[in-house]
């Protein structure tokens, strides 16, 4: 899936804000495959990550794959992030959850920061802060890999894959596979995939 999750993660980190080396990026849904790729790619770019999760049982899992800071989501998130990062300015936030979780990320951004929405895992409408947009000039952007691919140049594609292929080959970017099924067992495969615990794959007979 190098052309999907890792590609999305790479572009989220490189196409919106030039975060300086040593700077911070914050993301929610941090135990997802794309978020795991964000953690690995951020490290390769010299960036640090604040990773937000919704369940206590995945905190250690996200730390084990390199998340610098891992916190549970909540309305007081901005205060806890400021404390953990030493009040470092955060210019880029990556939202894949939606709902109030997007608002919590927006509240963590420094003035002129960017919130990029690339999924809506919760199924809830996007929630944001008008005050942040007006007074802190925070902007909200959307991203879908399909749109990017329509206009991507050969040079942009080559640059992206030159960065990603060695990371996948070395194992720096990986995604947990929680089940392998025959094609005729598709109903069980779909049920397991719906739990969002990892990738489910089909194997030929």
PDB file of N, CA, C and O in Angstrom, residues 51-129:
ATOM      1  N   UNK A  51       0.846  12.798  19.236  1.00  0.00           N
ATOM      2  CA  UNK A  51      -0.085  11.808  18.714  1.00  0.00           C
ATOM      3  C   UNK A  51      -1.271  11.640  19.653  1.00  0.00           C
ATOM      4  O   UNK A  51      -1.095  11.320  20.830  1.00  0.00           O
ATOM      5  N   UNK A  52      -2.473  11.851  19.108  1.00  0.00           N
ATOM      6  CA  UNK A  52      -3.685  11.836  19.920  1.00  0.00           C
ATOM      7  C   UNK A  52      -4.465  10.556  19.627  1.00  0.00           C
ATOM      8  O   UNK A  52      -4.707  10.215  18.464  1.00  0.00           O
ATOM      9  N   UNK A  53      -4.851   9.869  20.682  1.00  0.00           N
ATOM     10  CA  UNK A  53      -5.618   8.635  20.558  1.00  0.00           C
ATOM     11  C   UNK A  53      -6.889   8.746  21.388  1.00  0.00           C
ATOM     12  O   UNK A  53      -7.008   9.609  22.256  1.00  0.00           O
ATOM     13  N   UNK A  54      -7.816   7.844  21.123  1.00  0.00           N
ATOM     14  CA  UNK A  54      -9.095   7.869  21.832  1.00  0.00           C
ATOM     15  C   UNK A  54      -9.232   6.765  22.870  1.00  0.00           C
ATOM     16  O   UNK A  54     -10.207   6.742  23.619  1.00  0.00           O
ATOM     17  N   UNK A  55      -8.232   5.863  22.916  1.00  0.00           N
ATOM     18  CA  UNK A  55      -8.289   4.747  23.857  1.00  0.00           C
ATOM     19  C   UNK A  55      -6.955   4.599  24.577  1.00  0.00           C
ATOM     20  O   UNK A  55      -5.898   4.645  23.950  1.00  0.00           O
ATOM     21  N   UNK A  56      -7.036   4.377  25.879  1.00  0.00           N
ATOM     22  CA  UNK A  56      -5.843   4.213  26.702  1.00  0.00           C
ATOM     23  C   UNK A  56      -5.022   3.003  26.259  1.00  0.00           C
ATOM     24  O   UNK A  56      -3.779   3.018  26.341  1.00  0.00           O
ATOM     25  N   UNK A  57      -5.684   1.957  25.772  1.00  0.00           N
ATOM     26  CA  UNK A  57      -4.981   0.713  25.463  1.00  0.00           C
ATOM     27  C   UNK A  57      -4.071   0.798  24.240  1.00  0.00           C
ATOM     28  O   UNK A  57      -3.299  -0.129  23.993  1.00  0.00           O
ATOM     29  N   UNK A  58      -4.136   1.888  23.478  1.00  0.00           N
ATOM     30  CA  UNK A  58      -3.245   2.012  22.313  1.00  0.00           C
ATOM     31  C   UNK A  58      -2.099   2.999  22.549  1.00  0.00           C
ATOM     32  O   UNK A  58      -1.274   3.214  21.659  1.00  0.00           O
ATOM     33  N   UNK A  59      -2.032   3.593  23.738  1.00  0.00           N
ATOM     34  CA  UNK A  59      -0.975   4.569  24.030  1.00  0.00           C
ATOM     35  C   UNK A  59       0.406   3.941  23.878  1.00  0.00           C
ATOM     36  O   UNK A  59       1.280   4.464  23.172  1.00  0.00           O
ATOM     37  N   UNK A  60       0.636   2.795  24.529  1.00  0.00           N
ATOM     38  CA  UNK A  60       1.949   2.148  24.456  1.00  0.00           C
ATOM     39  C   UNK A  60       2.263   1.690  23.041  1.00  0.00           C
ATOM     40  O   UNK A  60       3.426   1.718  22.608  1.00  0.00           O
ATOM     41  N   UNK A  61       1.235   1.273  22.312  1.00  0.00           N
ATOM     42  CA  UNK A  61       1.422   0.832  20.924  1.00  0.00           C
ATOM     43  C   UNK A  61       1.972   1.967  20.064  1.00  0.00           C
ATOM     44  O   UNK A  61       2.916   1.776  19.282  1.00  0.00           O
ATOM     45  N   UNK A  62       1.400   3.160  20.209  1.00  0.00           N
ATOM     46  CA  UNK A  62       1.852   4.301  19.410  1.00  0.00           C
ATOM     47  C   UNK A  62       3.245   4.749  19.846  1.00  0.00           C
ATOM     48  O   UNK A  62       4.081   5.117  19.017  1.00  0.00           O
ATOM     49  N   UNK A  63       3.528   4.681  21.129  1.00  0.00           N
ATOM     50  CA  UNK A  63       4.878   5.002  21.602  1.00  0.00           C
ATOM     51  C   UNK A  63       5.901   4.027  21.032  1.00  0.00           C
ATOM     52  O   UNK A  63       7.028   4.419  20.683  1.00  0.00           O
ATOM     53  N   UNK A  64       5.511   2.750  20.919  1.00  0.00           N
ATOM     54  CA  UNK A  64       6.446   1.722  20.455  1.00  0.00           C
ATOM     55  C   UNK A  64       6.847   1.905  18.998  1.00  0.00           C
ATOM     56  O   UNK A  64       7.903   1.416  18.582  1.00  0.00           O
ATOM     57  N   UNK A  65       6.018   2.601  18.212  1.00  0.00           N
ATOM     58  CA  UNK A  65       6.374   2.836  16.801  1.00  0.00           C
ATOM     59  C   UNK A  65       7.019   4.202  16.606  1.00  0.00           C
ATOM     60  O   UNK A  65       7.237   4.635  15.470  1.00  0.00           O
ATOM     61  N   UNK A  66       7.316   4.892  17.713  1.00  0.00           N
ATOM     62  CA  UNK A  66       8.104   6.116  17.608  1.00  0.00           C
ATOM     63  C   UNK A  66       7.405   7.418  17.905  1.00  0.00           C
ATOM     64  O   UNK A  66       7.997   8.491  17.738  1.00  0.00           O
ATOM     65  N   UNK A  67       6.142   7.370  18.329  1.00  0.00           N
ATOM     66  CA  UNK A  67       5.446   8.605  18.679  1.00  0.00           C
ATOM     67  C   UNK A  67       6.147   9.328  19.824  1.00  0.00           C
ATOM     68  O   UNK A  67       6.368   8.733  20.872  1.00  0.00           O
ATOM     69  N   UNK A  68       6.507  10.579  19.627  1.00  0.00           N
ATOM     70  CA  UNK A  68       7.267  11.305  20.656  1.00  0.00           C
ATOM     71  C   UNK A  68       6.413  11.592  21.880  1.00  0.00           C
ATOM     72  O   UNK A  68       6.857  11.422  23.021  1.00  0.00           O
ATOM     73  N   UNK A  69       5.201  12.068  21.648  1.00  0.00           N
ATOM     74  CA  UNK A  69       4.242  12.317  22.725  1.00  0.00           C
ATOM     75  C   UNK A  69       2.936  11.652  22.322  1.00  0.00           C
ATOM     76  O   UNK A  69       2.500  11.786  21.182  1.00  0.00           O
ATOM     77  N   UNK A  70       2.311  10.927  23.245  1.00  0.00           N
ATOM     78  CA  UNK A  70       1.033  10.265  22.981  1.00  0.00           C
ATOM     79  C   UNK A  70       0.067  10.642  24.102  1.00  0.00           C
ATOM     80  O   UNK A  70       0.360  10.414  25.276  1.00  0.00           O
ATOM     81  N   UNK A  71      -1.061  11.233  23.718  1.00  0.00           N
ATOM     82  CA  UNK A  71      -2.034  11.722  24.697  1.00  0.00           C
ATOM     83  C   UNK A  71      -3.432  11.274  24.321  1.00  0.00           C
ATOM     84  O   UNK A  71      -3.752  11.098  23.141  1.00  0.00           O
ATOM     85  N   UNK A  72      -4.271  11.112  25.334  1.00  0.00           N
ATOM     86  CA  UNK A  72      -5.680  10.842  25.100  1.00  0.00           C
ATOM     87  C   UNK A  72      -6.385  12.118  24.681  1.00  0.00           C
ATOM     88  O   UNK A  72      -6.082  13.208  25.195  1.00  0.00           O
ATOM     89  N   UNK A  73      -7.332  12.002  23.774  1.00  0.00           N
ATOM     90  CA  UNK A  73      -8.100  13.157  23.321  1.00  0.00           C
ATOM     91  C   UNK A  73      -8.967  13.681  24.454  1.00  0.00           C
ATOM     92  O   UNK A  73      -9.289  12.966  25.406  1.00  0.00           O
ATOM     93  N   UNK A  74      -9.353  14.942  24.349  1.00  0.00           N
ATOM     94  CA  UNK A  74     -10.228  15.540  25.352  1.00  0.00           C
ATOM     95  C   UNK A  74     -10.288  17.045  25.197  1.00  0.00           C
ATOM     96  O   UNK A  74      -9.449  17.640  24.508  1.00  0.00           O
ATOM     97  N   UNK A  75     -11.285  17.685  25.798  1.00  0.00           N
ATOM     98  CA  UNK A  75     -11.464  19.133  25.626  1.00  0.00           C
ATOM     99  C   UNK A  75     -10.317  19.973  26.175  1.00  0.00           C
ATOM    100  O   UNK A  75     -10.147  21.121  25.769  1.00  0.00           O
ATOM    101  N   UNK A  76      -9.514  19.420  27.089  1.00  0.00           N
ATOM    102  CA  UNK A  76      -8.378  20.156  27.651  1.00  0.00           C
ATOM    103  C   UNK A  76      -7.074  19.817  26.929  1.00  0.00           C
ATOM    104  O   UNK A  76      -5.981  20.077  27.446  1.00  0.00           O
ATOM    105  N   UNK A  77      -7.183  19.287  25.727  1.00  0.00           N
ATOM    106  CA  UNK A  77      -6.004  18.809  25.007  1.00  0.00           C
ATOM    107  C   UNK A  77      -4.959  19.904  24.824  1.00  0.00           C
ATOM    108  O   UNK A  77      -3.764  19.665  25.012  1.00  0.00           O
ATOM    109  N   UNK A  78      -5.372  21.102  24.451  1.00  0.00           N
ATOM    110  CA  UNK A  78      -4.418  22.179  24.171  1.00  0.00           C
ATOM    111  C   UNK A  78      -3.524  22.461  25.375  1.00  0.00           C
ATOM    112  O   UNK A  78      -2.315  22.682  25.223  1.00  0.00           O
ATOM    113  N   UNK A  79      -4.097  22.454  26.578  1.00  0.00           N
ATOM    114  CA  UNK A  79      -3.303  22.712  27.787  1.00  0.00           C
ATOM    115  C   UNK A  79      -2.278  21.604  28.009  1.00  0.00           C
ATOM    116  O   UNK A  79      -1.120  21.868  28.352  1.00  0.00           O
ATOM    117  N   UNK A  80      -2.686  20.365  27.788  1.00  0.00           N
ATOM    118  CA  UNK A  80      -1.770  19.247  28.015  1.00  0.00           C
ATOM    119  C   UNK A  80      -0.672  19.202  26.950  1.00  0.00           C
ATOM    120  O   UNK A  80       0.483  18.897  27.248  1.00  0.00           O
ATOM    121  N   UNK A  81      -1.020  19.525  25.716  1.00  0.00           N
ATOM    122  CA  UNK A  81      -0.015  19.567  24.649  1.00  0.00           C
ATOM    123  C   UNK A  81       1.004  20.669  24.921  1.00  0.00           C
ATOM    124  O   UNK A  81       2.216  20.467  24.770  1.00  0.00           O
ATOM    125  N   UNK A  82       0.519  21.833  25.335  1.00  0.00           N
ATOM    126  CA  UNK A  82       1.434  22.939  25.651  1.00  0.00           C
ATOM    127  C   UNK A  82       2.403  22.534  26.766  1.00  0.00           C
ATOM    128  O   UNK A  82       3.607  22.832  26.699  1.00  0.00           O
ATOM    129  N   UNK A  83       1.885  21.846  27.761  1.00  0.00           N
ATOM    130  CA  UNK A  83       2.739  21.416  28.878  1.00  0.00           C
ATOM    131  C   UNK A  83       3.786  20.401  28.418  1.00  0.00           C
ATOM    132  O   UNK A  83       4.966  20.502  28.768  1.00  0.00           O
ATOM    133  N   UNK A  84       3.364  19.429  27.604  1.00  0.00           N
ATOM    134  CA  UNK A  84       4.266  18.358  27.184  1.00  0.00           C
ATOM    135  C   UNK A  84       5.329  18.844  26.192  1.00  0.00           C
ATOM    136  O   UNK A  84       6.432  18.294  26.141  1.00  0.00           O
ATOM    137  N   UNK A  85       5.006  19.837  25.388  1.00  0.00           N
ATOM    138  CA  UNK A  85       5.953  20.331  24.369  1.00  0.00           C
ATOM    139  C   UNK A  85       6.730  21.557  24.830  1.00  0.00           C
ATOM    140  O   UNK A  85       7.522  22.104  24.048  1.00  0.00           O
ATOM    141  N   UNK A  86       6.507  21.996  26.065  1.00  0.00           N
ATOM    142  CA  UNK A  86       7.167  23.213  26.515  1.00  0.00           C
ATOM    143  C   UNK A  86       6.650  24.445  25.795  1.00  0.00           C
ATOM    144  O   UNK A  86       7.400  25.384  25.564  1.00  0.00           O
ATOM    145  N   UNK A  87       5.374  24.402  25.436  1.00  0.00           N
ATOM    146  CA  UNK A  87       4.698  25.498  24.729  1.00  0.00           C
ATOM    147  C   UNK A  87       5.318  25.795  23.364  1.00  0.00           C
ATOM    148  O   UNK A  87       5.311  26.926  22.878  1.00  0.00           O
ATOM    149  N   UNK A  88       5.851  24.772  22.737  1.00  0.00           N
ATOM    150  CA  UNK A  88       6.410  24.945  21.392  1.00  0.00           C
ATOM    151  C   UNK A  88       5.292  25.272  20.406  1.00  0.00           C
ATOM    152  O   UNK A  88       4.192  24.732  20.506  1.00  0.00           O
ATOM    153  N   UNK A  89       5.542  26.159  19.457  1.00  0.00           N
ATOM    154  CA  UNK A  89       4.519  26.477  18.453  1.00  0.00           C
ATOM    155  C   UNK A  89       4.299  25.289  17.516  1.00  0.00           C
ATOM    156  O   UNK A  89       5.269  24.686  17.042  1.00  0.00           O
ATOM    157  N   UNK A  90       3.056  24.977  17.261  1.00  0.00           N
ATOM    158  CA  UNK A  90       2.715  23.885  16.347  1.00  0.00           C
ATOM    159  C   UNK A  90       2.004  24.490  15.138  1.00  0.00           C
ATOM    160  O   UNK A  90       0.945  25.108  15.283  1.00  0.00           O
ATOM    161  N   UNK A  91       2.578  24.298  13.962  1.00  0.00           N
ATOM    162  CA  UNK A  91       2.041  24.913  12.748  1.00  0.00           C
ATOM    163  C   UNK A  91       1.195  23.975  11.906  1.00  0.00           C
ATOM    164  O   UNK A  91       0.483  24.429  11.004  1.00  0.00           O
ATOM    165  N   UNK A  92       1.264  22.676  12.168  1.00  0.00           N
ATOM    166  CA  UNK A  92       0.554  21.710  11.321  1.00  0.00           C
ATOM    167  C   UNK A  92      -0.174  20.686  12.179  1.00  0.00           C
ATOM    168  O   UNK A  92       0.422  20.049  13.055  1.00  0.00           O
ATOM    169  N   UNK A  93      -1.483  20.544  11.916  1.00  0.00           N
ATOM    170  CA  UNK A  93      -2.306  19.536  12.593  1.00  0.00           C
ATOM    171  C   UNK A  93      -2.993  18.683  11.531  1.00  0.00           C
ATOM    172  O   UNK A  93      -3.499  19.206  10.533  1.00  0.00           O
ATOM    173  N   UNK A  94      -3.031  17.377  11.745  1.00  0.00           N
ATOM    174  CA  UNK A  94      -3.581  16.426  10.778  1.00  0.00           C
ATOM    175  C   UNK A  94      -4.775  15.718  11.400  1.00  0.00           C
ATOM    176  O   UNK A  94      -4.628  14.992  12.388  1.00  0.00           O
ATOM    177  N   UNK A  95      -5.949  15.931  10.806  1.00  0.00           N
ATOM    178  CA  UNK A  95      -7.186  15.385  11.366  1.00  0.00           C
ATOM    179  C   UNK A  95      -7.753  14.281  10.489  1.00  0.00           C
ATOM    180  O   UNK A  95      -8.055  14.507   9.320  1.00  0.00           O
ATOM    181  N   UNK A  96      -7.916  13.093  11.079  1.00  0.00           N
ATOM    182  CA  UNK A  96      -8.575  12.009  10.362  1.00  0.00           C
ATOM    183  C   UNK A  96      -9.827  11.527  11.093  1.00  0.00           C
ATOM    184  O   UNK A  96     -10.462  10.576  10.672  1.00  0.00           O
ATOM    185  N   UNK A  97     -10.187  12.196  12.186  1.00  0.00           N
ATOM    186  CA  UNK A  97     -11.291  11.736  13.030  1.00  0.00           C
ATOM    187  C   UNK A  97     -12.553  12.552  12.818  1.00  0.00           C
ATOM    188  O   UNK A  97     -13.657  12.025  12.705  1.00  0.00           O
ATOM    189  N   UNK A  98     -12.424  13.886  12.758  1.00  0.00           N
ATOM    190  CA  UNK A  98     -13.594  14.748  12.634  1.00  0.00           C
ATOM    191  C   UNK A  98     -14.239  15.031  13.976  1.00  0.00           C
ATOM    192  O   UNK A  98     -13.680  14.744  15.034  1.00  0.00           O
ATOM    193  N   UNK A  99     -15.441  15.594  13.943  1.00  0.00           N
ATOM    194  CA  UNK A  99     -16.162  15.906  15.167  1.00  0.00           C
ATOM    195  C   UNK A  99     -15.395  16.842  16.074  1.00  0.00           C
ATOM    196  O   UNK A  99     -14.616  17.697  15.616  1.00  0.00           O
ATOM    197  N   UNK A 100     -15.585  16.676  17.377  1.00  0.00           N
ATOM    198  CA  UNK A 100     -14.929  17.557  18.343  1.00  0.00           C
ATOM    199  C   UNK A 100     -13.423  17.329  18.391  1.00  0.00           C
ATOM    200  O   UNK A 100     -12.674  18.202  18.847  1.00  0.00           O
ATOM    201  N   UNK A 101     -12.959  16.183  17.913  1.00  0.00           N
ATOM    202  CA  UNK A 101     -11.517  15.921  17.892  1.00  0.00           C
ATOM    203  C   UNK A 101     -10.789  16.903  16.986  1.00  0.00           C
ATOM    204  O   UNK A 101      -9.660  17.318  17.279  1.00  0.00           O
ATOM    205  N   UNK A 102     -11.440  17.302  15.898  1.00  0.00           N
ATOM    206  CA  UNK A 102     -10.840  18.301  15.004  1.00  0.00           C
ATOM    207  C   UNK A 102     -10.713  19.648  15.718  1.00  0.00           C
ATOM    208  O   UNK A 102      -9.704  20.348  15.578  1.00  0.00           O
ATOM    209  N   UNK A 103     -11.724  20.006  16.474  1.00  0.00           N
ATOM    210  CA  UNK A 103     -11.680  21.251  17.247  1.00  0.00           C
ATOM    211  C   UNK A 103     -10.536  21.211  18.258  1.00  0.00           C
ATOM    212  O   UNK A 103      -9.811  22.197  18.441  1.00  0.00           O
ATOM    213  N   UNK A 104     -10.366  20.073  18.922  1.00  0.00           N
ATOM    214  CA  UNK A 104      -9.296  19.951  19.909  1.00  0.00           C
ATOM    215  C   UNK A 104      -7.931  20.153  19.258  1.00  0.00           C
ATOM    216  O   UNK A 104      -7.046  20.798  19.834  1.00  0.00           O
ATOM    217  N   UNK A 105      -7.752  19.619  18.047  1.00  0.00           N
ATOM    218  CA  UNK A 105      -6.492  19.836  17.332  1.00  0.00           C
ATOM    219  C   UNK A 105      -6.310  21.304  16.970  1.00  0.00           C
ATOM    220  O   UNK A 105      -5.220  21.870  17.122  1.00  0.00           O
ATOM    221  N   UNK A 106      -7.369  21.913  16.461  1.00  0.00           N
ATOM    222  CA  UNK A 106      -7.296  23.320  16.055  1.00  0.00           C
ATOM    223  C   UNK A 106      -6.872  24.201  17.223  1.00  0.00           C
ATOM    224  O   UNK A 106      -6.089  25.150  17.051  1.00  0.00           O
ATOM    225  N   UNK A 107      -7.340  23.877  18.406  1.00  0.00           N
ATOM    226  CA  UNK A 107      -7.005  24.673  19.590  1.00  0.00           C
ATOM    227  C   UNK A 107      -5.536  24.556  19.985  1.00  0.00           C
ATOM    228  O   UNK A 107      -5.046  25.343  20.797  1.00  0.00           O
ATOM    229  N   UNK A 108      -4.837  23.569  19.429  1.00  0.00           N
ATOM    230  CA  UNK A 108      -3.412  23.379  19.726  1.00  0.00           C
ATOM    231  C   UNK A 108      -2.505  24.156  18.783  1.00  0.00           C
ATOM    232  O   UNK A 108      -1.299  24.245  19.024  1.00  0.00           O
ATOM    233  N   UNK A 109      -3.060  24.706  17.710  1.00  0.00           N
ATOM    234  CA  UNK A 109      -2.242  25.334  16.678  1.00  0.00           C
ATOM    235  C   UNK A 109      -1.782  26.740  17.055  1.00  0.00           C
ATOM    236  O   UNK A 109      -2.507  27.499  17.698  1.00  0.00           O
ATOM    237  N   UNK A 110      -0.591  27.060  16.618  1.00  0.00           N
ATOM    238  CA  UNK A 110      -0.057  28.413  16.763  1.00  0.00           C
ATOM    239  C   UNK A 110      -0.726  29.329  15.745  1.00  0.00           C
ATOM    240  O   UNK A 110      -1.357  28.854  14.795  1.00  0.00           O
ATOM    241  N   UNK A 111      -0.623  30.650  15.917  1.00  0.00           N
ATOM    242  CA  UNK A 111      -1.147  31.573  14.905  1.00  0.00           C
ATOM    243  C   UNK A 111      -0.630  31.243  13.512  1.00  0.00           C
ATOM    244  O   UNK A 111       0.543  30.900  13.341  1.00  0.00           O
ATOM    245  N   UNK A 112      -1.524  31.330  12.533  1.00  0.00           N
ATOM    246  CA  UNK A 112      -1.255  31.026  11.127  1.00  0.00           C
ATOM    247  C   UNK A 112      -1.005  29.540  10.876  1.00  0.00           C
ATOM    248  O   UNK A 112      -0.533  29.143   9.803  1.00  0.00           O
ATOM    249  N   UNK A 113      -1.337  28.694  11.849  1.00  0.00           N
ATOM    250  CA  UNK A 113      -1.211  27.259  11.670  1.00  0.00           C
ATOM    251  C   UNK A 113      -2.260  26.724  10.709  1.00  0.00           C
ATOM    252  O   UNK A 113      -3.224  27.410  10.358  1.00  0.00           O
ATOM    253  N   UNK A 114      -2.063  25.474  10.275  1.00  0.00           N
ATOM    254  CA  UNK A 114      -2.957  24.847   9.296  1.00  0.00           C
ATOM    255  C   UNK A 114      -3.470  23.517   9.835  1.00  0.00           C
ATOM    256  O   UNK A 114      -2.678  22.677  10.283  1.00  0.00           O
ATOM    257  N   UNK A 115      -4.781  23.353   9.787  1.00  0.00           N
ATOM    258  CA  UNK A 115      -5.410  22.079  10.102  1.00  0.00           C
ATOM    259  C   UNK A 115      -5.775  21.410   8.781  1.00  0.00           C
ATOM    260  O   UNK A 115      -6.522  21.974   7.979  1.00  0.00           O
ATOM    261  N   UNK A 116      -5.244  20.220   8.532  1.00  0.00           N
ATOM    262  CA  UNK A 116      -5.525  19.486   7.300  1.00  0.00           C
ATOM    263  C   UNK A 116      -6.443  18.304   7.626  1.00  0.00           C
ATOM    264  O   UNK A 116      -6.105  17.462   8.460  1.00  0.00           O
ATOM    265  N   UNK A 117      -7.587  18.278   6.976  1.00  0.00           N
ATOM    266  CA  UNK A 117      -8.556  17.196   7.176  1.00  0.00           C
ATOM    267  C   UNK A 117      -8.422  16.220   6.015  1.00  0.00           C
ATOM    268  O   UNK A 117      -8.564  16.612   4.858  1.00  0.00           O
ATOM    269  N   UNK A 118      -8.158  14.942   6.331  1.00  0.00           N
ATOM    270  CA  UNK A 118      -7.987  13.970   5.249  1.00  0.00           C
ATOM    271  C   UNK A 118      -8.846  12.724   5.423  1.00  0.00           C
ATOM    272  O   UNK A 118      -8.816  11.812   4.597  1.00  0.00           O
ATOM    273  N   UNK A 119      -9.627  12.668   6.491  1.00  0.00           N
ATOM    274  CA  UNK A 119     -10.562  11.569   6.692  1.00  0.00           C
ATOM    275  C   UNK A 119     -11.588  12.023   7.722  1.00  0.00           C
ATOM    276  O   UNK A 119     -11.472  13.117   8.293  1.00  0.00           O
ATOM    277  N   UNK A 120     -12.591  11.180   7.959  1.00  0.00           N
ATOM    278  CA  UNK A 120     -13.634  11.507   8.939  1.00  0.00           C
ATOM    279  C   UNK A 120     -14.076  10.214   9.617  1.00  0.00           C
ATOM    280  O   UNK A 120     -15.220   9.796   9.518  1.00  0.00           O
ATOM    281  N   UNK A 121     -13.133   9.576  10.283  1.00  0.00           N
ATOM    282  CA  UNK A 121     -13.335   8.249  10.833  1.00  0.00           C
ATOM    283  C   UNK A 121     -14.513   8.172  11.802  1.00  0.00           C
ATOM    284  O   UNK A 121     -15.204   7.159  11.876  1.00  0.00           O
ATOM    285  N   UNK A 122     -14.761   9.241  12.542  1.00  0.00           N
ATOM    286  CA  UNK A 122     -15.852   9.226  13.520  1.00  0.00           C
ATOM    287  C   UNK A 122     -17.228   9.309  12.873  1.00  0.00           C
ATOM    288  O   UNK A 122     -18.233   8.971  13.492  1.00  0.00           O
ATOM    289  N   UNK A 123     -17.267   9.793  11.634  1.00  0.00           N
ATOM    290  CA  UNK A 123     -18.552   9.994  10.974  1.00  0.00           C
ATOM    291  C   UNK A 123     -19.290  11.228  11.451  1.00  0.00           C
ATOM    292  O   UNK A 123     -20.404  11.507  10.996  1.00  0.00           O
ATOM    293  N   UNK A 124     -18.651  12.005  12.315  1.00  0.00           N
ATOM    294  CA  UNK A 124     -19.274  13.210  12.866  1.00  0.00           C
ATOM    295  C   UNK A 124     -18.919  14.430  12.011  1.00  0.00           C
ATOM    296  O   UNK A 124     -17.845  14.494  11.422  1.00  0.00           O
ATOM    297  N   UNK A 125     -19.802  15.424  11.948  1.00  0.00           N
ATOM    298  CA  UNK A 125     -19.492  16.652  11.198  1.00  0.00           C
ATOM    299  C   UNK A 125     -18.261  17.341  11.777  1.00  0.00           C
ATOM    300  O   UNK A 125     -18.022  17.296  12.985  1.00  0.00           O
ATOM    301  N   UNK A 126     -17.513  17.978  10.921  1.00  0.00           N
ATOM    302  CA  UNK A 126     -16.338  18.731  11.354  1.00  0.00           C
ATOM    303  C   UNK A 126     -16.730  19.824  12.338  1.00  0.00           C
ATOM    304  O   UNK A 126     -17.697  20.555  12.139  1.00  0.00           O
ATOM    305  N   UNK A 127     -15.957  19.958  13.412  1.00  0.00           N
ATOM    306  CA  UNK A 127     -16.183  21.005  14.411  1.00  0.00           C
ATOM    307  C   UNK A 127     -14.922  21.853  14.511  1.00  0.00           C
ATOM    308  O   UNK A 127     -13.823  21.309  14.676  1.00  0.00           O
ATOM    309  N   UNK A 128     -15.072  23.166  14.371  1.00  0.00           N
ATOM    310  CA  UNK A 128     -13.918  24.054  14.419  1.00  0.00           C
ATOM    311  C   UNK A 128     -14.198  25.294  15.226  1.00  0.00           C
ATOM    312  O   UNK A 128     -15.306  25.509  15.716  1.00  0.00           O
ATOM    313  N   UNK A 129     -13.177  26.116  15.386  1.00  0.00           N
ATOM    314  CA  UNK A 129     -13.275  27.338  16.179  1.00  0.00           C
ATOM    315  C   UNK A 129     -13.216  28.567  15.281  1.00  0.00           C
ATOM    316  O   UNK A 129     -12.187  28.844  14.657  1.00  0.00           O
TER     317      UNK A 129
END
